[in-house]
Short mmCIF file of C-alpha atoms in Angstrom, two decimals:
data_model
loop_
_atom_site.label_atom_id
_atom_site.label_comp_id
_atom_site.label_asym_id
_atom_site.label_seq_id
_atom_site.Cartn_x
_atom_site.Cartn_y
_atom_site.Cartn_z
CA UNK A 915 -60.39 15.39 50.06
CA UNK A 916 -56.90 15.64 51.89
CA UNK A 917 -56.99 12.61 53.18
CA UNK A 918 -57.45 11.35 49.75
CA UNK A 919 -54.80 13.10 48.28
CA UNK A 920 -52.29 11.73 51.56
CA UNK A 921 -53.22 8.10 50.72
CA UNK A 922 -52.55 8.49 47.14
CA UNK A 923 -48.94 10.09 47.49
CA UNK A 924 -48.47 7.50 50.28
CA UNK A 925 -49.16 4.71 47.32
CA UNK A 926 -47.06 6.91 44.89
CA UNK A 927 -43.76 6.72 47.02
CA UNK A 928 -44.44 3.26 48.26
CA UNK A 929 -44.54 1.94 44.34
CA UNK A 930 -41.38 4.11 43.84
CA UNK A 931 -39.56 2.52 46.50
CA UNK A 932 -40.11 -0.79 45.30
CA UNK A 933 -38.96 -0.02 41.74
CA UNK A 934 -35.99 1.84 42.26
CA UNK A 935 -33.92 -0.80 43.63
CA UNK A 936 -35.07 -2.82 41.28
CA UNK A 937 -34.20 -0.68 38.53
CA UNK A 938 -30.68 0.25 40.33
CA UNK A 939 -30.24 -3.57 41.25
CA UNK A 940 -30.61 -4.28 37.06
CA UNK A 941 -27.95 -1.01 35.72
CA UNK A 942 -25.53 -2.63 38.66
CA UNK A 943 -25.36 -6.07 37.12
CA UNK A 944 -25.78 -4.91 33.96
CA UNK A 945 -22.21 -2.79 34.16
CA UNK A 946 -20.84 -5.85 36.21
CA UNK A 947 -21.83 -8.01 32.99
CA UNK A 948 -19.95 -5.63 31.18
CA UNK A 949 -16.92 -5.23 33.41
CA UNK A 950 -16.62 -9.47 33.39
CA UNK A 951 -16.47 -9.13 29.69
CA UNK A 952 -14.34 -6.82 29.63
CA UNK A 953 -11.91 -8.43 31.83
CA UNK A 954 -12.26 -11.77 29.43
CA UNK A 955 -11.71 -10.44 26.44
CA UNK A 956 -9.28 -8.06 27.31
CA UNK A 957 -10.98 -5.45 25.14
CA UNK A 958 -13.49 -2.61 26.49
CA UNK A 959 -17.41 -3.05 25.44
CA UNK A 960 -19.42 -0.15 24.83
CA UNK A 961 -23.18 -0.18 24.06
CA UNK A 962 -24.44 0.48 21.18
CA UNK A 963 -25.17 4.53 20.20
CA UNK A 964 -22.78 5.30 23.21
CA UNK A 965 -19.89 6.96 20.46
CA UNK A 966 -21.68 10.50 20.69
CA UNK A 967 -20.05 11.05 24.04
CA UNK A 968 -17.43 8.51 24.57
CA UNK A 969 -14.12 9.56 23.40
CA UNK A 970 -13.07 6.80 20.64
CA UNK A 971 -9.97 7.09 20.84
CA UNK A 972 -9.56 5.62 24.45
CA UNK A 973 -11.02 2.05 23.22
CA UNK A 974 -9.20 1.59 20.78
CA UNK A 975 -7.27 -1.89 21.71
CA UNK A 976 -4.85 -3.85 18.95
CA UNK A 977 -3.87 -7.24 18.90
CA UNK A 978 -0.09 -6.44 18.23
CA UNK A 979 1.15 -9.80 18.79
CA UNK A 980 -2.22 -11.49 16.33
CA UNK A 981 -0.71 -8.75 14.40
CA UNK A 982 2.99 -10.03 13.99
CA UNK A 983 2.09 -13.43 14.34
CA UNK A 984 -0.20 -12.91 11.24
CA UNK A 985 3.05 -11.02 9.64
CA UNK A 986 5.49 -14.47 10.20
CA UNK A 987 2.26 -16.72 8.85
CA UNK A 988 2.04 -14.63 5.55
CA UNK A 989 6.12 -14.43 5.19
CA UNK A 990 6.12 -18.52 5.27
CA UNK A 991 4.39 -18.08 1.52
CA UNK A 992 7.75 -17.39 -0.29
CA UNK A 993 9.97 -18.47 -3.11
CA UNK A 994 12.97 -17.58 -0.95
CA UNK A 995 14.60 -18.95 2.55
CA UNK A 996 13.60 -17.11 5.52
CA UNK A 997 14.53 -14.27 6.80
CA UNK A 998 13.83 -13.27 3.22
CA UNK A 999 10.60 -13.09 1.33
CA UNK A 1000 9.87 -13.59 -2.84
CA UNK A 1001 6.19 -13.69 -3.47
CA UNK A 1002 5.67 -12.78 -7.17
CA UNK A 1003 2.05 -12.49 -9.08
CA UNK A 1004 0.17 -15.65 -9.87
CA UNK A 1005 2.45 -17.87 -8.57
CA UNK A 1006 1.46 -20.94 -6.24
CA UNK A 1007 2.92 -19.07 -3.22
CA UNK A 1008 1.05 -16.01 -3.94
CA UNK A 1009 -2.42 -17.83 -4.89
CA UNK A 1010 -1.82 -18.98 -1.52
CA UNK A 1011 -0.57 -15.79 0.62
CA UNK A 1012 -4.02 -14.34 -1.36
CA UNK A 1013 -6.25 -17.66 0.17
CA UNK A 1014 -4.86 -16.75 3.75
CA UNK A 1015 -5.78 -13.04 3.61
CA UNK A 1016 -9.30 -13.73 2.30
CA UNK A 1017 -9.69 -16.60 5.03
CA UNK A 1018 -9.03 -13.19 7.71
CA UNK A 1019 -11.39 -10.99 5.82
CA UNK A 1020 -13.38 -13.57 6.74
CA UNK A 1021 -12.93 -14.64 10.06
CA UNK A 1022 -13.28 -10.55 10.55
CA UNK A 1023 -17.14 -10.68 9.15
CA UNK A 1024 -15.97 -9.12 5.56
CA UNK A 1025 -18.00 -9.69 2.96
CA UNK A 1026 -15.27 -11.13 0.49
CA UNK A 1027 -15.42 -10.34 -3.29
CA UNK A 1028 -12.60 -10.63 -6.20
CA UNK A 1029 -11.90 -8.46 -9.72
CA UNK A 1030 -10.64 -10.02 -12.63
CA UNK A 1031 -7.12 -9.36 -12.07
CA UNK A 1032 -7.18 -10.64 -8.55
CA UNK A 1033 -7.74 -7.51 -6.09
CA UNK A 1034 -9.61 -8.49 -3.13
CA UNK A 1035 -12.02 -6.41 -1.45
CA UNK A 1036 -13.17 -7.21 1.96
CA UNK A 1037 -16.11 -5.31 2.71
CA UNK A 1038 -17.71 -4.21 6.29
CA UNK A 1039 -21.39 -2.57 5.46
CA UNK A 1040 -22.25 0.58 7.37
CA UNK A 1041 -25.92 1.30 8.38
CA UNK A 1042 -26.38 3.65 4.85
CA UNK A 1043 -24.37 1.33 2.43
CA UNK A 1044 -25.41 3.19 -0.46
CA UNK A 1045 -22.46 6.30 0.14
CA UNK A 1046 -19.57 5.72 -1.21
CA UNK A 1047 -17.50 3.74 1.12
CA UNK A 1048 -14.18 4.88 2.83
CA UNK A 1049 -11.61 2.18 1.74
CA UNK A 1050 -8.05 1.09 3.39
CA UNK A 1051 -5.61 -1.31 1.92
CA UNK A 1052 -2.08 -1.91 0.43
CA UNK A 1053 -0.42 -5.00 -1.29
CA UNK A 1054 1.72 -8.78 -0.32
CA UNK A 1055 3.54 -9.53 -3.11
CA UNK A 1056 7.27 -8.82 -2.38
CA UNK A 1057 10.01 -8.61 -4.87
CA UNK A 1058 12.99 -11.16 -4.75
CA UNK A 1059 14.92 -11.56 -1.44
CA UNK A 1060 12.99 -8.76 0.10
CA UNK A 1061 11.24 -8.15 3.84
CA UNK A 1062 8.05 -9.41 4.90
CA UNK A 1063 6.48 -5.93 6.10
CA UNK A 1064 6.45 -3.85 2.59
CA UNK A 1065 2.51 -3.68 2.00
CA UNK A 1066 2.00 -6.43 4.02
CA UNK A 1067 1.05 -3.86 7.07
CA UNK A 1068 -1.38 -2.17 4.85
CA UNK A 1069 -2.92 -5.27 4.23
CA UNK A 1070 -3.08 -7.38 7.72
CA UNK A 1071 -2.77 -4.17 9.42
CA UNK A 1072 -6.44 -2.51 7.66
CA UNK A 1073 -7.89 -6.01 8.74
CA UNK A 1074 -6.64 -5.70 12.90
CA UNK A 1075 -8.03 -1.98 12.35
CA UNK A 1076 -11.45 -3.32 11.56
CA UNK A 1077 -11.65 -5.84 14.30
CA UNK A 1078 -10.31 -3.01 16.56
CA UNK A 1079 -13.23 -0.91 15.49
CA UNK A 1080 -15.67 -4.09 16.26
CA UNK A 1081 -14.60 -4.80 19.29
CA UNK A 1082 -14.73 -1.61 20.40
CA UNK A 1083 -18.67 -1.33 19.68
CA UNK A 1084 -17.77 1.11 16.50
CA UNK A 1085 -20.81 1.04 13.84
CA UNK A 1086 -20.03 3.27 10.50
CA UNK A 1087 -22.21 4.73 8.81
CA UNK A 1088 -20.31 4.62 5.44
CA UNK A 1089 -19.18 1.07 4.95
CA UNK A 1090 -15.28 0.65 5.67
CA UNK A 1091 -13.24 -1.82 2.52
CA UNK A 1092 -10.29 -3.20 2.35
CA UNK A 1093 -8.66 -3.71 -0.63
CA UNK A 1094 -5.56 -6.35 -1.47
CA UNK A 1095 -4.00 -4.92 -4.79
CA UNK A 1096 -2.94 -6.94 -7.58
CA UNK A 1097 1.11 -6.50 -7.95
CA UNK A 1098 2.09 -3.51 -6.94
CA UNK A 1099 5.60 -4.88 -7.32
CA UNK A 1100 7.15 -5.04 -11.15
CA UNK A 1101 8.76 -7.75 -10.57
CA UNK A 1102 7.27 -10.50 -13.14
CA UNK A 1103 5.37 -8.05 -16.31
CA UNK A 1104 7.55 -4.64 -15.52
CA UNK A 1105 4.19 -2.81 -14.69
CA UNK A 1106 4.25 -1.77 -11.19
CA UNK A 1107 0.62 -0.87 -9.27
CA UNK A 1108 -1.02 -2.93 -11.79
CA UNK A 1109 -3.87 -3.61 -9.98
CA UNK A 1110 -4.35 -0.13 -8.94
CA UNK A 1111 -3.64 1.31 -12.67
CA UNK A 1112 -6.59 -0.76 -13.49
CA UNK A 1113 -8.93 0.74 -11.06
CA UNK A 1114 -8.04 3.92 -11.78
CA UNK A 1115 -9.37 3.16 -15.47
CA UNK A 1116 -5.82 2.79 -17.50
CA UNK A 1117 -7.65 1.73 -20.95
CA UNK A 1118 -4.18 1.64 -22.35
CA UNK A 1119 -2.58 -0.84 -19.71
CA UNK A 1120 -5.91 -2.78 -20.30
CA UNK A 1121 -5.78 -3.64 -24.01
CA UNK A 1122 -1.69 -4.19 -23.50
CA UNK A 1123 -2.54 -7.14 -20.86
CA UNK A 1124 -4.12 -8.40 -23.43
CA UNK A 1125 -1.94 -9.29 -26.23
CA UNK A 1126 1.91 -7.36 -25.71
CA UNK A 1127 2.81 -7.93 -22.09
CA UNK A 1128 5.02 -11.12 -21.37
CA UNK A 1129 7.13 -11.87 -18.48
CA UNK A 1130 10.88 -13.40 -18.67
CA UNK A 1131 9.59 -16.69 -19.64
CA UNK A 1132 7.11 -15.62 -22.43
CA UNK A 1133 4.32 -15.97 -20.21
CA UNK A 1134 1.36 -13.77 -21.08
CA UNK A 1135 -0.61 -11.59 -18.56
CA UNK A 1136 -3.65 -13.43 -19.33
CA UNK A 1137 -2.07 -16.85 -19.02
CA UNK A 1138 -0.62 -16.27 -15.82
CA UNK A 1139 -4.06 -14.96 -14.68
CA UNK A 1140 -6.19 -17.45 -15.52
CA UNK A 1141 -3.33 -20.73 -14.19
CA UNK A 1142 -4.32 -18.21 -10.98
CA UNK A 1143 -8.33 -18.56 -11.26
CA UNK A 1144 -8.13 -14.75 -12.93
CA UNK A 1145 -9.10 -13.39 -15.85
CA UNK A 1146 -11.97 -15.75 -16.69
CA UNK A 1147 -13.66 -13.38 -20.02
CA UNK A 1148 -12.99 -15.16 -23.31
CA UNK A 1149 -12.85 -11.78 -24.52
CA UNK A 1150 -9.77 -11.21 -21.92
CA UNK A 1151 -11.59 -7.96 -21.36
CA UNK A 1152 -10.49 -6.38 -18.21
CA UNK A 1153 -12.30 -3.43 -18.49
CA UNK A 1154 -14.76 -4.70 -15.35
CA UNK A 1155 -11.74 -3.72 -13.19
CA UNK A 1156 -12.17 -0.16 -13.23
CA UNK A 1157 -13.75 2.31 -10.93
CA UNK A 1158 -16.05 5.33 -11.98
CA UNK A 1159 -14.42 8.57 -9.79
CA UNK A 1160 -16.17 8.73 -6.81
CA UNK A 1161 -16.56 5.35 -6.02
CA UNK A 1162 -14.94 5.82 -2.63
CA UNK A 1163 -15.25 8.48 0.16
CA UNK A 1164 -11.69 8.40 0.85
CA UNK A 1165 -8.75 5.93 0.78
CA UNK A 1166 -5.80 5.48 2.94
CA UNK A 1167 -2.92 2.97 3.08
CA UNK A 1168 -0.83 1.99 6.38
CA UNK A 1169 2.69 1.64 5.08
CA UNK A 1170 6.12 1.53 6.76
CA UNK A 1171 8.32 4.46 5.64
CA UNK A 1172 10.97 2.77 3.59
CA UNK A 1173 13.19 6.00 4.83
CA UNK A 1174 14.62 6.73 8.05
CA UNK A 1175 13.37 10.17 9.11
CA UNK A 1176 10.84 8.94 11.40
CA UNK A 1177 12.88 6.61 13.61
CA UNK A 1178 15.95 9.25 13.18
CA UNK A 1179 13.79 12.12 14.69
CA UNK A 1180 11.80 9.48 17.11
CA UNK A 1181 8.42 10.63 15.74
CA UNK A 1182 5.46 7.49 15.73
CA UNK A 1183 3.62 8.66 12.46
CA UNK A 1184 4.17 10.49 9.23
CA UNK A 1185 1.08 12.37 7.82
CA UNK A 1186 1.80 12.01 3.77
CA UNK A 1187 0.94 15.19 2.14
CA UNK A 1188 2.13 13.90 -1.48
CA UNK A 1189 3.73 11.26 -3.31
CA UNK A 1190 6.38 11.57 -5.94
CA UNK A 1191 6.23 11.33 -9.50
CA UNK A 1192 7.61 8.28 -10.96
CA UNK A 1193 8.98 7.26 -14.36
CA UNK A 1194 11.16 4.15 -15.71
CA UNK A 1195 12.99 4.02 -18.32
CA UNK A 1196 14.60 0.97 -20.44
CA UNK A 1197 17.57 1.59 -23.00
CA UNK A 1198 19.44 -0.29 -24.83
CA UNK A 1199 23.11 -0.37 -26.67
CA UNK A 1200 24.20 -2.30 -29.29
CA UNK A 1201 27.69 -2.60 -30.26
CA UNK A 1202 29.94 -5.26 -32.50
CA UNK A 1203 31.11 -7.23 -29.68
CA UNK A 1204 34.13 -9.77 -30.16
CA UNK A 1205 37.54 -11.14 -28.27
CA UNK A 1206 38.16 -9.37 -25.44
CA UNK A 1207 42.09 -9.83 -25.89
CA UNK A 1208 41.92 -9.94 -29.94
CA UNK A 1209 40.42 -6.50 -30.38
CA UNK A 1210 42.45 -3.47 -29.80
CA UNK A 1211 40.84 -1.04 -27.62
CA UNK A 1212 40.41 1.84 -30.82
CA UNK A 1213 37.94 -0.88 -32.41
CA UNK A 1214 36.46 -2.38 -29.31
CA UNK A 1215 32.84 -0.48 -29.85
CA UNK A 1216 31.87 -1.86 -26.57
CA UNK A 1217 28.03 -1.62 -25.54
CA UNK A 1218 29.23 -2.37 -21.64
CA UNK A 1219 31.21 0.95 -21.68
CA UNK A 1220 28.01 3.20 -23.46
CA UNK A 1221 25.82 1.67 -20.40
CA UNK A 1222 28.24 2.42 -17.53
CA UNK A 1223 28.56 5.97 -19.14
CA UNK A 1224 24.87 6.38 -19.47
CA UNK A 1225 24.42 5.42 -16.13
CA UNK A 1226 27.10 8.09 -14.59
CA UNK A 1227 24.97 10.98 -16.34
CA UNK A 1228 21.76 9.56 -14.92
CA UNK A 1229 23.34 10.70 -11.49
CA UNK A 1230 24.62 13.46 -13.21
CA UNK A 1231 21.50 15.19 -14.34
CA UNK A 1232 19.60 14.32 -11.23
CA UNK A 1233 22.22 16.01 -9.44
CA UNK A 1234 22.31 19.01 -11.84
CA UNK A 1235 18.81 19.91 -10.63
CA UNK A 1236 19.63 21.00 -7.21
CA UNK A 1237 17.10 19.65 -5.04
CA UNK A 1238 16.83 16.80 -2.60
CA UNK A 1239 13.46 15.57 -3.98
CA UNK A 1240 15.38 14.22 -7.49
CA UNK A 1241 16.34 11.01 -7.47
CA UNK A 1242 17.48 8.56 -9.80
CA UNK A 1243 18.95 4.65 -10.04
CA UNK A 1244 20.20 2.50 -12.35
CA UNK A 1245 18.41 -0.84 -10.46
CA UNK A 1246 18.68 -3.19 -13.88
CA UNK A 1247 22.69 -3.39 -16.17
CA UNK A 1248 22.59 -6.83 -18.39
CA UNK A 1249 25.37 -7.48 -20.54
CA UNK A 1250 25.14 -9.76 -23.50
CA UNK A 1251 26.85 -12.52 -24.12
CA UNK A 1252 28.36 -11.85 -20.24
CA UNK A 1253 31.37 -13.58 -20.67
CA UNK A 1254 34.50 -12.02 -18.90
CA UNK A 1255 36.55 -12.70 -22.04
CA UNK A 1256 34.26 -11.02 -24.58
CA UNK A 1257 32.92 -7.45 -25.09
CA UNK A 1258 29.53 -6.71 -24.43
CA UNK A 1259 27.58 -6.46 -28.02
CA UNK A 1260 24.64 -5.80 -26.12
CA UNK A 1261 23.52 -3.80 -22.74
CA UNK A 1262 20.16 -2.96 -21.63
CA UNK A 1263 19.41 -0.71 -18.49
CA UNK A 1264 16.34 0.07 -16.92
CA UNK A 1265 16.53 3.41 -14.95
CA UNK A 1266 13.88 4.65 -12.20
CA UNK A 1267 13.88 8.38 -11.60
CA UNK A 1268 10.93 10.22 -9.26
CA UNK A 1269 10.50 13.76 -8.27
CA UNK A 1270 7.80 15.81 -6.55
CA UNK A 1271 7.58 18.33 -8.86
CA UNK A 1272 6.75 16.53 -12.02
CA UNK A 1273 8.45 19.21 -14.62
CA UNK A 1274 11.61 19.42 -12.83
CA UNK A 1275 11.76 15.39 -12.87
CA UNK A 1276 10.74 15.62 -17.21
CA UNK A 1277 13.90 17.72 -17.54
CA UNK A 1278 15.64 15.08 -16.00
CA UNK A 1279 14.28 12.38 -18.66
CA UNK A 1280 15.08 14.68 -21.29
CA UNK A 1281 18.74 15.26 -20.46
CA UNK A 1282 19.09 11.74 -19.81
CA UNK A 1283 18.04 10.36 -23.54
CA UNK A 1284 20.17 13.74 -24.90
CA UNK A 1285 23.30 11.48 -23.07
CA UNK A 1286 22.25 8.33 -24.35
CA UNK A 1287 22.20 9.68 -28.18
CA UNK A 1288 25.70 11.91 -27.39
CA UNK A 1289 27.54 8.32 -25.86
CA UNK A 1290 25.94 6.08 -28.70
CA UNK A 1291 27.57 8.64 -31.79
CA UNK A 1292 31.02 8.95 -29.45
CA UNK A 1293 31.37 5.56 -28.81
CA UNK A 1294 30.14 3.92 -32.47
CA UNK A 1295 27.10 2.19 -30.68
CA UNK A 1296 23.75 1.87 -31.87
CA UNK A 1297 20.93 3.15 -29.53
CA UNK A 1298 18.40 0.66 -30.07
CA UNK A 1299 15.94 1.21 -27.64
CA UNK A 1300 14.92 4.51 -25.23
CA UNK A 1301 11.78 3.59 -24.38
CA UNK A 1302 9.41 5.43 -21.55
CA UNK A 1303 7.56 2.77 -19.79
CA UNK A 1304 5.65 4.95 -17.35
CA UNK A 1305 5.42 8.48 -16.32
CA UNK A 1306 3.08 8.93 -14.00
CA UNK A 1307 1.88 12.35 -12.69
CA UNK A 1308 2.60 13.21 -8.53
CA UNK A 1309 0.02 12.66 -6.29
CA UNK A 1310 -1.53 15.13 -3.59
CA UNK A 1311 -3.20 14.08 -0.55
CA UNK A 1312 -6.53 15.22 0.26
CA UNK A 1313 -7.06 17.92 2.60
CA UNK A 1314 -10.15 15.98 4.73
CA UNK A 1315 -8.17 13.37 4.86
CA UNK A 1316 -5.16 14.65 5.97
CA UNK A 1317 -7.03 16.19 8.65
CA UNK A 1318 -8.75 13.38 10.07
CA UNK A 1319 -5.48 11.75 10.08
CA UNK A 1320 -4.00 14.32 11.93
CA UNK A 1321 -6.59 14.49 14.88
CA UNK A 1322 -6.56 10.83 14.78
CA UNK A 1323 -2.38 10.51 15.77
CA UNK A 1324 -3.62 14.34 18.04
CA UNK A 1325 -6.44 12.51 20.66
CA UNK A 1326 -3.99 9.17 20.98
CA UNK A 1327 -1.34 11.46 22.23
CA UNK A 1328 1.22 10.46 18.96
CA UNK A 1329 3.75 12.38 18.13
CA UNK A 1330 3.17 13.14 14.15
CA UNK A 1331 4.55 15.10 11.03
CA UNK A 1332 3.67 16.12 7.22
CA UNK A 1333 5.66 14.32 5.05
CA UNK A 1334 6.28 13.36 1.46
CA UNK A 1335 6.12 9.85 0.27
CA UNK A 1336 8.70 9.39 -2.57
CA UNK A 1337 8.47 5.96 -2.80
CA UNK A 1338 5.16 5.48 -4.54
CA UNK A 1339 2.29 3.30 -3.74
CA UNK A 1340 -1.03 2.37 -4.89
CA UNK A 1341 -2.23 4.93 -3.42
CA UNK A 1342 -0.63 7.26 -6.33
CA UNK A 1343 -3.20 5.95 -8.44
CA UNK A 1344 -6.32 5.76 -6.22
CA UNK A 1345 -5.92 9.13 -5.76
CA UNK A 1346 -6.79 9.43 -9.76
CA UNK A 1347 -10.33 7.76 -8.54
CA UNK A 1348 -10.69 8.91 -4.59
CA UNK A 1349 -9.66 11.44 -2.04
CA UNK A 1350 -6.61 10.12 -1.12
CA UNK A 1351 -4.33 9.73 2.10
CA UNK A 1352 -1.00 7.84 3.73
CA UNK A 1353 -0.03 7.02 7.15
CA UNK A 1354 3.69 5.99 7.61
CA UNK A 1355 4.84 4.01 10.29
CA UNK A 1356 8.76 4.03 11.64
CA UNK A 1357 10.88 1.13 9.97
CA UNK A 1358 14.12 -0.05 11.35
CA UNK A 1359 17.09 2.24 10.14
CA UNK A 1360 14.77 3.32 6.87
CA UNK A 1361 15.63 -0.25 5.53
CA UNK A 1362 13.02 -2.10 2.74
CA UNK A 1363 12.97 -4.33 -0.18
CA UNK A 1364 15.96 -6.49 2.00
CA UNK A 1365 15.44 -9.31 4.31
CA UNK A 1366 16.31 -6.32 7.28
CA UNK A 1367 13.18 -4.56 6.56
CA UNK A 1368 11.59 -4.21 10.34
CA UNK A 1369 9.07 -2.35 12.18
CA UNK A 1370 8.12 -3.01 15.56
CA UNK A 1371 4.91 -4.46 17.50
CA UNK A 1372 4.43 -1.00 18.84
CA UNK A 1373 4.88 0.97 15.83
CA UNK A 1374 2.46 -1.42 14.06
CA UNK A 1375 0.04 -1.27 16.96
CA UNK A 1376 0.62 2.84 17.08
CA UNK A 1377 -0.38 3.03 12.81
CA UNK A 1378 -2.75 0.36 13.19
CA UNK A 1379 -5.14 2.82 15.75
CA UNK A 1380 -4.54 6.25 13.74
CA UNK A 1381 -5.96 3.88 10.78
CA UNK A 1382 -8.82 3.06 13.21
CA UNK A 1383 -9.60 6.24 14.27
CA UNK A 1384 -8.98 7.92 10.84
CA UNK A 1385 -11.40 5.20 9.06
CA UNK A 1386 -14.15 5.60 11.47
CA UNK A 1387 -14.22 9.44 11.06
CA UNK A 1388 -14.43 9.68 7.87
CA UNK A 1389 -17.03 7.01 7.82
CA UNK A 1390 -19.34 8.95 9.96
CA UNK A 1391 -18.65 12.43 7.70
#
C-alpha cells in the first residue's frame, strides 16, 4: 500500500512540473502582449474586471494635443477671421461645427441621437443601461468676435474624457452621455441656454418659439430650425425636448473659468459649489428727437441722455448692495436715428445683472426700473418699454457630486478649490432636472468672449481627467 501511495505522488508532482511552466510560460507572454501594446499605443491596457484593485486614477492618459488640434478644427467653422470665432444658431457654419462633433461622437463608439431643437446626445451604454445615466457636456456656438474655447472644452473635452476612460479598460455601469446644447449663447433670438431651458421643461419658452420669437432679421425660431434640419412637427411642438426630473444620475460640465482667480492663485481646478442668478433686462426711451444745433438744450428731451443716466444707476444700485457677488452691465446702448447731428428720439438698453443670493439681486431690479420711471418724468421722456426677459433662480451644486469631484482632482495629486460660478451655464438649468456639478479649468488672465480667450494643453488635459475620473465614479454609484 505505500508503495502505491509513493508512485502516485511521484505521478502527481511529475504532471505538476510539466504544467507549471506551461502555465507560467502563458501569464509571461501574456503581460509581454500587454506591455507591446502598451508601448504602441502609448496608453496603459488593463483587463477587464481589474478596476476593483487598480487605482484609476493612474491610467488615466489624454490626448492633449488630439485635444487642441480638435479645438483649431472646430474654430475654422466661423463667421469671423481667425484668431476670432462667430458661430451663431442654425447658421451654415454652425450646421457644420454640429456635423464635425457628431462625426467624433462617432468615431468614439457613441451612439448618436438629436432633439428637435438640435441638442446632440452622444451616448456610451453601461452594462445596466436602464439607471439613469450620468451625463457631461457644454455648448460651440460662440458669440461675435469671441474665443474658440468658451463651451467648446465642455464639448470636445467630455468626448477625449470618454476615449480616456476606453482606453484605459473603464466599463460603467451607468451609461456615461454627452450632450451638445442648443445656443447657450443669446446672440441671434435673445434667449440664452435655450436648449437647456427646454430640457428642463420651460412650457412657456416652448409655446413662445413658436409664434413670438424673431431674430434681427424677422426670422422665426421655427424657420431658422427647420433651414437647419430642426424642428420637423407640423404642429412646431417642441414639447418632445423636455426631460422628466430624474432622467440623469448626475451632470457635470468642463468649462474654462472666464475669471482669473485660478491662474492668479496657480490652482489647476475649481470645484463649483453654485452658480449665480441671472436676469436681463431691455428698456426703452422715447423722446421728440430733432436738430442737434436747432434745438436749445431746455427743449432737447433727449432719449440718449435718459439711457446714459439709466445706465450710471445700474452701477449705482449694484454698488449700493455691498457685496462682491452683485454685478451688473449695460452690454447693449442703440440710439435711433444715430446721426451725430440729431438727438436721439429713441434708445433701447439691454442690462444683465446676476447675484448669488437671488433676493439681494431682485432689489437690484427693483431699484433699477424705480430710476428708469424717476429719469423718464425728469427728463420729459416716455418709458416705453421695461421689460424682464429672464430671471432665473441660482443654482446649487450637488453634494455627491461635488464630492466625487473633489476626490477625483485629490488621487491625481491637483491642486483644487470651492468656488462660485457667476457666469452661468447650462448647467444652471440642468440642475432644475439632475444633480448637478462644474469643473473649472484656468484661462489665460480670466479673459473670454474675445479672440484672447486661452487655456492651455495642460490645463485642458488636467480638467479633462478630473472629468474622467469624476464620470466614472459616479457611474459605478
Amino acid at each position: 500500500m505505500e508503495s502505491l501511495e509513493r508512485f502516485l505522488c511521484s505521478i502527481a508532482l511529475l504532471v505538476l512540473s510539466l504544467l507549471l511552466p506551461s502555465n507560467l510560460a502563458q501569464q509571461q507572454q501574456q503581460h509581454e502582449s500587454i506591455r507591446t501594446m502598451e508601448d504602441f499605443s502609448g496608453y496603459p491596457i488593463h483587463e477587464p474586471g481589474q478596476f476593483g484593485s487598480i487605482n484609476l486614477a493612474s491610467s488615466l492618459s489624454v490626448d492633449a494635443p488630439g485635444l487642441q488640434n480638435q479645438i483649431d478644427e472646430l474654430s475654422n467653422f466661423s463667421d469671423a477671421p481667425s484668431p476670432s470665432v462667430t458661430r451663431v444658431l442654425y447658421t451654415d457654419k454652425d450646421v457644420l461645427a454640429r456635423r464635425y462633433v457628431k462625426n467624433l461622437m462617432a468615431l468614439a463608439g457613441l451612439t448618436v441621437r438629436e432633439d428637435a431643437v438640435g441638442n446632440i446626445f452622444g451616448k456610451w451604454d453601461g452594462s445596466e443601461p436602464n439607471l439613469p445615466a450620468v451625463a457631461t457636456g457644454s455648448h460651440i456656438d460662440a458669440i461675435p468676435y469671441s474665443g474658440k474655447y468658451d463651451g467648446v472644452v465642455g464639448v470636445l473635452g467630455a468626448i477625449e474624457a470618454i476615449n480616456v476612460l476606453k482606453r484605459s479598460g473603464f466599463k460603467p455601469k451607468r451609461s456615461l452621455e454627452i450632450i451638445l446644447f442648443t445656443s447657450e449663447e443669446p446672440t441671434r433670438f435673445g434667449i440664452s441656454c435655450l436648449g437647456s431651458r427646454l430640457l428642463a421643461g420651460s412650457k412657456e419658452l416652448a409655446e413662445a418659439l413658436k409664434t413670438t420669437v424673431f431674430d434681427g432679421q424677422n426670422v422665426s425660431f421655427i424657420e431658422a430650425a427647420r433651414s437647419a434640419g430642426y424642428a420637423e412637427d407640423k404642429d412646431d411642438d417642441l414639447s418632445s425636448v423636455f426631460l422628466k426630473k430624474g432622467s440623469y444620475f448626475a451632470f457635470i460640465e468642463l468649462h474654462i473659468e472666464q475669471g482669473p482667480i485660478l491662474e492668479d492663485e496657480g490652482l489647476d481646478i475649481g470645484v463649483v459649489t453654485a452658480i449665480a442668478a441671472p436676469a436681463s433686462l431691455k428698456v426703452e426711451f422715447e423722446g421728440s428727437g430733432g436738430h442737434a444745433g436747432a434745438v436749445l438744450m431746455p427743449y432737447s428731451n433727449d432719449a440718449g441722455l435718459a439711457a446714459a443716466e439709466l445706465a450710471l444707476a445700474v452701477e449705482k444700485h449694484v454698488l449700493e448692495s455691498e457685496s462682491i457677488d452683485t454685478v451688473g452691465t449695460v452690454g447693449i446702448l442703440e440710439l435711433h436715428p444715430g446721426a451725430i447731428n440729431s438727438i436721439p428720439s429713441k434708445s433701447h438698453l439691454e442690462i444683465d445683472t446676476r447675484d448669488i443670493d437671488e433676493a439681494r439681486r431682485n432689489t437690484v431690479i427693483k431699484k433699477i426700473q424705480e430710476s428708469a420711471n424717476a429719469i423718464a418724468k425728469k427728463r420729459k421722456v416716455k418709458l416705453s418699454e421695461f421689460k424682464i426677459v429672464n430671471q432665473d433662480p441660482p443654482a446649487l451644486s450637488d453634494k455627491l457630486v461635488i464630492k466625487k469631484m473633489a476626490e477625483a482632482a485629490t488621487e491625481l495629486n491637483l491642486s483644487h478649490k470651492m468656488m462660485i460660478s457667476r457666469a452661468y451655464h447650462d448647467s444652471l438649468f440642468m440642475a432644475r432636472i439632475s444633480p448637478m456639478g462644474m469643473i473649472f479649468i484656468p484661462c489665460y488672465k480670466g479673459y473670454s468672449h474675445k479672440p484672447e480667450e486661452y487655456s492651455s494643453p495642460e490645463d485642458m488635459a488636467n480638467g479633462v481627467k478630473v472629468l474622467s475620473l469624476a464620470l466614472a465614479k459616479l457611474s459605478l454609484d
